[in-house]
Amino acid sequence: MAWALVSAIKDQLSYFITSEFTSIANVKGEVQKLESKFHTIQAMLNDAEKRQVKEEAVKLWLDKLKDVSYQMDDVLDEWNTAMIKAEIEKQQKDDEEKAETSAAKKRKVWPPISIPNLFQHRDIAHKIKELNEKLDEIDREGEMYKFVLTRDNEEVVERPRTTSFVDVSKILGRDKVRDDLVRILLGKGSEEEINPHVISLVGMGGIGKTALAQLAYNHHEVEAHFEKKVWVCVSDPLDLCRVAEAIVQAFGGSESNITELQNLLEKICELIKGRKIFLVFDDVWTEDFTSWEPFRLALQNSAPGSRIIVTTRKRRVAKMMESASMINLEVLSEEDCWSVFSKIAFCDKNFEVCKQLRDIGKKIAKKCKGLPLAAKTLGSLMRFKKSKEEWEMVLYSSMWEFKDVERGLFAPLLISYYDLPSPLKQCFSYCGVFPKDYVFSSDELAFMWMALGYIKPEANMEMEITARAYFVNLAIRSFFQDFVKGDDKITRCKMHDIVHDFAQLMPKNECFTINSDIGLGVNYKNARHLQLELLENTKFPESINSGKNIRTLILVNQGNDNLSNLFQHFRCLRTLTLNCKYLGMLKELPDAVENFIHLRYLKLIGYCGDGLPETICNLCNLQILNIKIQGKEILKLPQGMSKLINLRHLNLDFYSSWLNVKFPRGFGRLTSLRTLKFFNVNGKDDNERCKLGELRNLNHLEGTFQITGLGSEVDACEATNAQLKKKINLRTLSLSFDKWDGEEIIREKDALVLHALEPPPNLEYLSIRSYRGPTMFPNWMMSLTNLRILEISELSLEHLPPLGKLQYVESLTIGDMKRLKKVGVEFVGIEEFEREKDDTRITLFPNLRSLIFLNLEELEEWNGIGGEEEDQEEEDCVRFAIMPRLQHLRIWNCEKLKSLPNFLRTTPSLQNLELWLSPILEECCKRGTGEEWPKISHIPNIEIDKEFVQRDGREFYEEEFDEAEDKKKESDEDEVDKEEDDKELHDK
């Protein structure tokens, strides 16, 4: 960690020497001395960081070095911030001068540009001199330890060569134990029934207790056996209210604002009464019976057969919880441990390499001492080492000598940790600020790493992509687990308890997680990252104020304490998260937010204000602004927002379905933006309105984007100025032509605007809503060759556009069109000139797999192809293939629709048909007797009014009912036979 920090400072100093500051303040010599000393000290760091584990004096020396480095970073960032502000003011002055008339220019007296003044020069120069003196002392002290010097080589973070993750869940060597556990859960044992029936899994950390509990928790028979399953991470320190609240939320009581333990327990009693439940209390530490007793009494209210699994490292905990069954997990056998290790370590290697490394690998696996976590961690490390020499370096590493309470489990983690490049060491250690069992968002973690300066810049590479590569690198090395994936990437994950402990060990006294008043006696002078949870009626602790060097503050606030005190301290913050749990707690940000001049990341959860303070615009380093808005219909963004020139991600999320956000003029200057989920065109006055043309230069936008307010105030010229086609990284686009008067009208201008809003060619999802043009099929529609999903709703069209021409669309939704009465051949794209061709077969909607008609209240007819005569219909069916890949058809709330198109007869791929709130069509589709039944009888699954009439190609009701009755009859007969056998045995 120190190496990465010193390296970053050294790079900044090199740039600083060439800046105008060194000539103005006459400190060039001082800065050059600093750079030279950092260069010398950096050569000591590789040896120092390894020795700090065993030598406390070396660790103290490193702490001093890191403290000076952090201070130097703050000084350099302070100067850089002043320069950014000066540049912003200069740009504003230039813009205003251009807007003034020549006469006004002569009369106007401009204030001087506020470049860093003499006082700032002297202050920064003084700080540099002080730091130089401190570094002198650290340098002299370092000579005492006779560190092995290494050359100044830049550590490169290699891009992951693979993103595959090896699943070892099936080779844990726990088959018998798993089967025994499942048998107990299902009540197939001979144990006397106790309610609640507690089963304890006991064993040392990293031995696989949680993994075994997960195997049982997700077992298919267990899934079917219980009415409700709940998993709660208890961890240490024990928070009774949090555990109780987690249970209540799992049972659907999440809307309750109950915070008192007794009330929560009463709620649990109410929710579980008479229900057969399965709970897992993972990672229990407390041996205090009085803590467990209230839960035990509450859970007695569950139905007989309920089960509780407890995972713990302590046998005393299992006894305290009055366990009916106790399973002691032993270490894996050498064979099973080797199996876990080798499956990961050799997964990318050819046979010859595996043969060469096998013997060394078995020796390494033996050092894992049967611990699955150690085998998995080391296997992940060796996966990327190819040569025999690299494997021998791990086998004979001095790190194996490290002893700890977990019988050397930290040794494999240390070896893997020191194999990481320095930037990755920083990123991993930072995870220690989060509580155990925390669910990490991979994007959120990457943004925080960016804000803290952990991401080493790469030429021509987006910072976000590099940060993502860092995360994948750590994940492949097994520092994360329990992955949740979406869009072919990991979105969420967790960290094993032991790995979390290790993460906190490395930056000791830097990362703190505090629950209420626990741990408040600690000295936070050297703290850099802090997560603090304030419970109800808990004041903001004054002892935290000593942590003036804190760079990360994550505040989870459940009380009503005034947070203004927060904004007077912690002026070194890079990331700030305010999570206010209950409605109305975070009503506004104080103006003092501008004190956080170093801030890069700001996240507000549960924000209830109607705007943000103007002073937030002075945070010129801000990169990520993430606001979860609650309880307001309007959010007004500050007028000076254009000054946030480094803002890369603006994410405005809200609990309600609609939010009117007022964007300020000048918003288009935020050309660094990558994330902007939506943009709202509002207001009628051109002097106040943030026009659509503000989007013109925001060409880095990526992912999802929604534009609202495309009503009568927007014209084609303004739409053209938006230059959507240049935003090539957008994949999802929603266009909303919001109607302000609520009337069914036709706006000719909408057609011109839609035509001018040409989307980028790589678009995959397009939604058009509240469009009032008379027709809708702009020229650019056919050029969207990557378009897979199309949704159109609330349109004023009387006829659908020829959407059948869109060759690549796989999902189509058409909804809420009150003027649409008929769907005909124009919809599938059959035009008159195509009808005349008889020598080629034309496929329309060639890739469509899902079609939804929703809330088409006036729709009466849906015609396919062919004329009135039967011969014409057969001829057209030969010449045109319509929706040949259609699998799902859903028709909801189409009250007047009375027929289906004939081409459905020849759509063999159609698997599912859903009809709901469409009474006429439902009557016509009655099984066997309905007029439309012949068109749909071949569809395997047909659901009408939320009930199946055909499933898997057979009649559902009668056959399913008869089958159920037969099973019940057989069961009754078996029961009678059993009773007779028992009676006969008793008589004998």
Coordinates of C-alpha atoms in Angstrom, one line a residue, residues 960-976:
E960 CA -54.0 -32.2 -13.8
F961 CA -57.0 -32.6 -11.5
D962 CA -57.3 -36.3 -12.3
E963 CA -53.5 -36.8 -11.8
A964 CA -53.7 -35.1 -8.4
E965 CA -56.7 -37.2 -7.5
D966 CA -55.0 -40.4 -8.5
K967 CA -51.9 -39.4 -6.4
K968 CA -54.1 -38.6 -3.4
K969 CA -56.0 -41.9 -3.8
E970 CA -52.8 -43.9 -3.9
S971 CA -51.5 -42.0 -0.9
D972 CA -54.7 -42.8 1.0
E973 CA -54.5 -46.4 0.0
D974 CA -50.9 -46.6 1.2
E975 CA -51.9 -45.0 4.5
V976 CA -54.7 -47.6 5.0

